[in-house]
CSV table of C-alpha atoms in Angstrom, one decimal:
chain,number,residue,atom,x,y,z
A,6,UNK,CA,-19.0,11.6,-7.2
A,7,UNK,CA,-18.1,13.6,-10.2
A,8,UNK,CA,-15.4,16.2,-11.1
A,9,UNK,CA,-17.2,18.9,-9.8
A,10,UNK,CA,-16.5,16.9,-6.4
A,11,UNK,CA,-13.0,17.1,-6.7
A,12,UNK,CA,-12.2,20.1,-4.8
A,13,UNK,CA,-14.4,19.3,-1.7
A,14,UNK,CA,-12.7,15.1,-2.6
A,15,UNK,CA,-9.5,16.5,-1.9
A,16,UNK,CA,-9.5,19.0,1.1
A,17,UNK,CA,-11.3,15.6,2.8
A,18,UNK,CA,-8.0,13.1,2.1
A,19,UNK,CA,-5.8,16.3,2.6
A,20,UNK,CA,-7.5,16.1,6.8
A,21,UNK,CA,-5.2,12.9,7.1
A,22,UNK,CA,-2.6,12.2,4.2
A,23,UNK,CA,-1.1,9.2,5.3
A,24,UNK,CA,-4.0,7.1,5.9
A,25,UNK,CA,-6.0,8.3,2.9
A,26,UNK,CA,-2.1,8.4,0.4
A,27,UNK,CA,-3.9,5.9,-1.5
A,28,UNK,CA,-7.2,7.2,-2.7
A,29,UNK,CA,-5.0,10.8,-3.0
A,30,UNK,CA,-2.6,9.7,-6.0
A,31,UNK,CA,-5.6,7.9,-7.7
A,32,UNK,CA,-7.3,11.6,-7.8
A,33,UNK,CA,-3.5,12.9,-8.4
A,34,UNK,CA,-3.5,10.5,-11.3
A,35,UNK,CA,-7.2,11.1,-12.8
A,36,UNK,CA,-7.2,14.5,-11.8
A,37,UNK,CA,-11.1,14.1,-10.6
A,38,UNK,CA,-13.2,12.9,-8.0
A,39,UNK,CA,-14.5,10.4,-11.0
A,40,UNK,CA,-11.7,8.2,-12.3
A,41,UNK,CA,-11.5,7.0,-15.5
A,42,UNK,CA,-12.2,3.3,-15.6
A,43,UNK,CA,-14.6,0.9,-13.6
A,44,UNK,CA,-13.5,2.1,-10.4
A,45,UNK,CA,-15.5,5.0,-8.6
A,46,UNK,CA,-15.4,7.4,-6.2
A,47,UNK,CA,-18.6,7.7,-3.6
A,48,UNK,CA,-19.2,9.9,-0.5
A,49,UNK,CA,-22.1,10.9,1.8
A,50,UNK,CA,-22.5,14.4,2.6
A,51,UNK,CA,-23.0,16.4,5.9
A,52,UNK,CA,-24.9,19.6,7.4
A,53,UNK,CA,-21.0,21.3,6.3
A,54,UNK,CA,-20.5,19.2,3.0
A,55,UNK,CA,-18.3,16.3,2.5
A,56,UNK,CA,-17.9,14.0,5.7
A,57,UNK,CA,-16.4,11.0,4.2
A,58,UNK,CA,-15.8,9.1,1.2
A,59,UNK,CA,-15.0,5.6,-0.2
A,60,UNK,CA,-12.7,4.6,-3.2
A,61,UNK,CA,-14.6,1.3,-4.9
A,62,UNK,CA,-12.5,-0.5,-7.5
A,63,UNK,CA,-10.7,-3.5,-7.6
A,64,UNK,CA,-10.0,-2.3,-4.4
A,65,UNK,CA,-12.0,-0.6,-1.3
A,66,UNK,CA,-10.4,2.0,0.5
A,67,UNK,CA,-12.5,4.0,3.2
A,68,UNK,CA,-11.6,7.5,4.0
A,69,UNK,CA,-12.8,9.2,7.4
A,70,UNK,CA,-16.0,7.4,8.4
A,71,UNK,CA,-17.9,6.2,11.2
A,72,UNK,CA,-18.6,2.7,11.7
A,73,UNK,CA,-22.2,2.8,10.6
A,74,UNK,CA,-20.7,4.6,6.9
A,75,UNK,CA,-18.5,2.5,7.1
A,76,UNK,CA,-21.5,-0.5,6.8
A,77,UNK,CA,-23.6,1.8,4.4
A,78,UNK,CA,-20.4,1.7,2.1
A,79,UNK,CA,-20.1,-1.6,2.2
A,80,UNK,CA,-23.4,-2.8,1.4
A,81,UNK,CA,-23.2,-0.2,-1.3
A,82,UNK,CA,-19.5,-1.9,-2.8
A,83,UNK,CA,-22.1,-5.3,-2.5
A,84,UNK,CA,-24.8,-4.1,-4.3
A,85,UNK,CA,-22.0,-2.3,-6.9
A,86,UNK,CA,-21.6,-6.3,-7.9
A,87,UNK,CA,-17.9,-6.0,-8.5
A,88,UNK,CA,-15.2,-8.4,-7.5
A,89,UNK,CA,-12.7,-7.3,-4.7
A,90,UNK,CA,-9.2,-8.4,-4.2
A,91,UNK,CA,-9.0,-6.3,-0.6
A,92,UNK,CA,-10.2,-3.6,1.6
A,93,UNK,CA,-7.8,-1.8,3.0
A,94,UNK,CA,-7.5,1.1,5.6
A,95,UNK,CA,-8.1,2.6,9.4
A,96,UNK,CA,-9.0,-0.4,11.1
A,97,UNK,CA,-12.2,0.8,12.4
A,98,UNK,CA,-13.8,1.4,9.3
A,99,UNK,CA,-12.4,-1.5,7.8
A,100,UNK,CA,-13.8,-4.5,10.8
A,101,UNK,CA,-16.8,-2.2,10.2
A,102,UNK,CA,-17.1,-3.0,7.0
A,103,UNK,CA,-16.3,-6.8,7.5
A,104,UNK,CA,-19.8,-7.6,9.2
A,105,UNK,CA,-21.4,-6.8,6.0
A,106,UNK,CA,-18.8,-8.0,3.5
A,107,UNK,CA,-19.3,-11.4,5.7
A,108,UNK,CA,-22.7,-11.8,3.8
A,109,UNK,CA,-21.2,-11.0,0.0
A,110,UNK,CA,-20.5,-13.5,-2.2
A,111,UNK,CA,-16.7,-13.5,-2.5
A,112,UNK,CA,-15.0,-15.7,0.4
A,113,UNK,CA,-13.2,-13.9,2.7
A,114,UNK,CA,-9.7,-15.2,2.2
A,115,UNK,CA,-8.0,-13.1,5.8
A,116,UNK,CA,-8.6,-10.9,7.1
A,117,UNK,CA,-5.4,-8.9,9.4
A,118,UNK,CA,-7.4,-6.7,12.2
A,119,UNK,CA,-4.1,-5.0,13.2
A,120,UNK,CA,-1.5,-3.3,11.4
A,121,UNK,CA,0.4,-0.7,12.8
A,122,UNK,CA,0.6,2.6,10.5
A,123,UNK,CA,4.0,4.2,10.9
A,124,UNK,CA,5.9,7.0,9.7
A,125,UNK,CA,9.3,8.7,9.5
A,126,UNK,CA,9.7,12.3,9.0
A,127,UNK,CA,13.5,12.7,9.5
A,128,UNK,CA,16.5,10.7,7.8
A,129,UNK,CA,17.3,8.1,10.3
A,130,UNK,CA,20.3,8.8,12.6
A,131,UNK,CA,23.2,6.5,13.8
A,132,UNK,CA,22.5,3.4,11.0
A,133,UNK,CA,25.2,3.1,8.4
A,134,UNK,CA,23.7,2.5,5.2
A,135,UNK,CA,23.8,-0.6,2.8
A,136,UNK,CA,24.1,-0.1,-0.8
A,137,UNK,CA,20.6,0.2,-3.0
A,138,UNK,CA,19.8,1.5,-5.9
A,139,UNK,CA,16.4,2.3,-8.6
A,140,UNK,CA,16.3,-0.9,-10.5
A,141,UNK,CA,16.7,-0.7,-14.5
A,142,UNK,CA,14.1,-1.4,-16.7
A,143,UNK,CA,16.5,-4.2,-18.0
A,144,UNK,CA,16.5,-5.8,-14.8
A,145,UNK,CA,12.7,-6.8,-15.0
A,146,UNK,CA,13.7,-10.6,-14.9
A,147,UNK,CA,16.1,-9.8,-12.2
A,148,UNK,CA,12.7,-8.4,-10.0
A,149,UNK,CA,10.2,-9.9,-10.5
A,150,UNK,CA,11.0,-13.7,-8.6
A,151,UNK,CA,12.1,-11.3,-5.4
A,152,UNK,CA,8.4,-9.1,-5.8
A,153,UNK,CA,6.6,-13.2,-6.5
A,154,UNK,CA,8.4,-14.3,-3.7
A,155,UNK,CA,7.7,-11.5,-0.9
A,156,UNK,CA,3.8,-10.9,-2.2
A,157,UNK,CA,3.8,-15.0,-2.0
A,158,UNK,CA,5.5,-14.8,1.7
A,159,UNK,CA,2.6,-12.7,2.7
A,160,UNK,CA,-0.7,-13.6,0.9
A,161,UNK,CA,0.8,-17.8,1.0
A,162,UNK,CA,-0.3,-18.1,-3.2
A,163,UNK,CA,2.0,-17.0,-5.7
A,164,UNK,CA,0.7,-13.7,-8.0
A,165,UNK,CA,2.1,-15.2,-10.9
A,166,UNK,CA,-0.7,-17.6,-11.0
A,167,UNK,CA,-2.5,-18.2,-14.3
A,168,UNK,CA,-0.4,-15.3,-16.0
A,169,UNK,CA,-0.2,-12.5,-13.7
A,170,UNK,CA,-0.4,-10.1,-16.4
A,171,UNK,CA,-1.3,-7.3,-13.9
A,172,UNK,CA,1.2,-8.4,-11.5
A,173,UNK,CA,3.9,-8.1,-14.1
A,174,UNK,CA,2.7,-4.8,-15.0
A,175,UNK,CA,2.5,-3.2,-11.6
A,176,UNK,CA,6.4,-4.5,-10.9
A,177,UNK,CA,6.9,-3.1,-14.5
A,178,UNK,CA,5.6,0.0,-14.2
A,179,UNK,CA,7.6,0.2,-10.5
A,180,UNK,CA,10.5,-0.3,-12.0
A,181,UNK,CA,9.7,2.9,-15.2
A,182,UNK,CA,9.0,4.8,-12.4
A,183,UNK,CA,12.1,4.5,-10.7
A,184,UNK,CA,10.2,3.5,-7.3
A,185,UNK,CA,11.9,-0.4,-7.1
A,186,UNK,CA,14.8,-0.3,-5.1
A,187,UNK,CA,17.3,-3.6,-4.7
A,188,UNK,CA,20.9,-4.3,-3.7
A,189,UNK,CA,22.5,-7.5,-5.5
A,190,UNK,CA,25.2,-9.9,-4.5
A,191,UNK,CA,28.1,-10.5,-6.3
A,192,UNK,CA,26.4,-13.5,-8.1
A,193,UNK,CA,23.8,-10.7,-9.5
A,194,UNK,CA,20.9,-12.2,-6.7
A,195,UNK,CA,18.7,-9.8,-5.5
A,196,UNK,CA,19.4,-9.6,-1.1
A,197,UNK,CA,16.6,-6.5,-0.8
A,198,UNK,CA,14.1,-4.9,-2.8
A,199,UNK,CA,11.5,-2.3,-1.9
A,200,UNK,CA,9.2,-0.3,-3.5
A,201,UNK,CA,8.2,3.3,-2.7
A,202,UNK,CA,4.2,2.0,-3.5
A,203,UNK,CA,2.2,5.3,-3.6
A,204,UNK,CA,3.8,8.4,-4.0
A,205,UNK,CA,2.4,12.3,-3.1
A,206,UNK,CA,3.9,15.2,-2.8
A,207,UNK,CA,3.3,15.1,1.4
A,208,UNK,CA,3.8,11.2,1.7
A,209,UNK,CA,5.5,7.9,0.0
A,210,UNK,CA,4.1,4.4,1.5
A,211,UNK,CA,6.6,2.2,1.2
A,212,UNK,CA,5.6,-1.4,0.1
A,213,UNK,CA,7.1,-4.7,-0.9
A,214,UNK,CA,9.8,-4.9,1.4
A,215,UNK,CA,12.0,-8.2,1.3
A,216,UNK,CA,14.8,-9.3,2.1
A,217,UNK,CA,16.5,-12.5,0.4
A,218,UNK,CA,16.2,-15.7,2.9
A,219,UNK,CA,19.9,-16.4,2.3
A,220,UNK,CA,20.5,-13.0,3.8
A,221,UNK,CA,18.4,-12.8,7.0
A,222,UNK,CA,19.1,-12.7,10.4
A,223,UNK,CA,22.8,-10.8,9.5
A,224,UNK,CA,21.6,-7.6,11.1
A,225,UNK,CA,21.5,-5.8,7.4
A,226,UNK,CA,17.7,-5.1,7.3
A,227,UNK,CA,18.0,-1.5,8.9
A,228,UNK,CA,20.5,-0.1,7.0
A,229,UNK,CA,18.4,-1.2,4.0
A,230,UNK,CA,15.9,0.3,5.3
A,231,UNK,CA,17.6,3.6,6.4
A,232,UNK,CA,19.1,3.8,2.4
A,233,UNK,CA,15.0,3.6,1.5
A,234,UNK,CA,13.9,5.8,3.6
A,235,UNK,CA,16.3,8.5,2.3
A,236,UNK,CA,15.7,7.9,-1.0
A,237,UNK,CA,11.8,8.2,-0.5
A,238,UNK,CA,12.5,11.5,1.1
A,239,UNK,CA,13.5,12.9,-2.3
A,240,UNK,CA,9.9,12.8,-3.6
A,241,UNK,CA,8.1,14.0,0.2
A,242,UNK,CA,8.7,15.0,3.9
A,243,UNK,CA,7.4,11.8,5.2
A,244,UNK,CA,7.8,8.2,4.7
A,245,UNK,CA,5.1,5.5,5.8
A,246,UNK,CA,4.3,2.0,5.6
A,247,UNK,CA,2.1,-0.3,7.5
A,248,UNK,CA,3.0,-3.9,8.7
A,249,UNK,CA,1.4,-7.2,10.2
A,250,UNK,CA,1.4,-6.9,14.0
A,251,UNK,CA,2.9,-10.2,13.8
A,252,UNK,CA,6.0,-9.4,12.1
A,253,UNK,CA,7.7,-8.9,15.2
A,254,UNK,CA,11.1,-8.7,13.4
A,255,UNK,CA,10.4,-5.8,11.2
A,256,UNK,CA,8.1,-3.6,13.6
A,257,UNK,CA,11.5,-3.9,15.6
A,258,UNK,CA,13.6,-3.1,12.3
A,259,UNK,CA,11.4,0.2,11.9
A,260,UNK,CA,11.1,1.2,14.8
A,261,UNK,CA,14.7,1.0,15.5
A,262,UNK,CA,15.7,3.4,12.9
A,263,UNK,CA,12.5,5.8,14.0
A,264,UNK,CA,9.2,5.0,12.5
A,265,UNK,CA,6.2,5.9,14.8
A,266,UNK,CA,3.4,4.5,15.0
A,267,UNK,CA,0.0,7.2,13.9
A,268,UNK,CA,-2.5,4.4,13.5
A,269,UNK,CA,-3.8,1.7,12.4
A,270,UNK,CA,-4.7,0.1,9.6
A,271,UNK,CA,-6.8,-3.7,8.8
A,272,UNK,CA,-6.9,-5.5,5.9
A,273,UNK,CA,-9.7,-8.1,4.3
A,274,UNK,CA,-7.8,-10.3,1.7
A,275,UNK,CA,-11.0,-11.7,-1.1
């Protein structure tokens, strides 16, 4: 796609703004349907334009497409010849797109077939809050173990690995941005952080939520959450996130304070 594109790129992720939040700040960011860097854009057209489209970076993130797309896409993403770190997205695109990235050359590292898609549009009622705050850039130290330690939770290797020079960056740059959010103990040890991951004007996806093992199972994870929540809905009207089916204990936490589910979302780790 190019920047003429962009107009036509955005009324398409403006059809569904919390499943497509992610490819929508990328074009917020680059301002075009043709981002600056090795990443790229690509859609197929229809008899009334635009019918779909497919971010393709270090990423792959699939935007309104039918399972056979979704396979065109992926073969194109193969033929492309990049490296992937995930695919992420509706689910049915996603699995679609897994019986082609089967025959690529990474290794398929997981793959999670269902995550529930959830969001809040209204401060959460009833929960008293627990204390959190942005955290300072001079906190980065402070940070970056808790982000290590939930990303290493979920994935089971640590991002820190060989460097992590993005990884640092990314918490970095959450932190500039004022999108990290912790509370501390007295001893100055992180108990929660979350980020507020991808921001538009209609939706924040909240990422990175943890919760210090010392601290769990004390019945503090929903007021945490609540105090996120109403932070994130000082930069948009809705909140979402989406979670492992298997995290039994946190699909209860959200939905307990008032997260809906709106879909759902798969995810193939490289």
């Amino acid at each position: 796609m190019n920047r003429r594109d962009t107009t036509a790129l955005i009324e398409l992720l403006d059809r569904d703004p919390v499943a497509n939040i992610f490819t929508r700040s990328q074009v917020n960011l680059h301002r075009s349907a043709a981002p600056d860097g090795y990443a790229r854009i690509v859609g197929l057209d229809g008899d009334a334009g635009l019918e779909s489209a497919c971010w393709v970076g270090a990423n792959v993130a699939p935007t309104l497409m039918t399972e056979d797309e979704a396979k065109k896409y992926a073969q194109y993403a193969l033929e492309s010849r990049q490296r992937f770190a995930s695919v992420f997205g509706p689910a049915q695109s996603v699995l679609a797109m897994h019986e082609v990235l089967l025959e690529g050359p990474q290794e398929i590292f997981d793959v999670r077939e269902n995550q529930p898609l959830l969001t809040i549009s209204q401060q959460p009622a009833g929960i008293r809050r627990n204390n959190l705050r942005p955290a300072r850039i001079h906190e980065f130290d402070l940070v970056l173990p808790a982000s290590a330690a939930m990303f290493e939770e979920e994935l089971g290797y640590s991002p820190l690995e060989n460097g992590g020079s993005f990884y640092r960056s990314r918490v970095r740059q959450l932190i500039r941005d004022a999108h990290t959010l912790i509370d501390c103990d007295d001893n100055g040890e992180v108990v929660f952080k979350a980020d507020l991951g991808t921001v538009t004007d209609e939706v924040v996806q909240i990422q990175g939520v943890w919760v210090n093992p010392k601290y769990r199972g004390l019945g503090l994870a929903s007021g945490y959450m609540s105090a996120t929540v109403d932070y994130a809905m000082q930069f948009a009207p809705i909140a979402s996130l989406y979670v492992n089916d298997f995290n039994v204990p946190a699909l209860k936490t959200y939905q307990r304070i008032g997260f809906e589910q709106v879909g759902t979302f798969a995810t193939i780790l490289f």
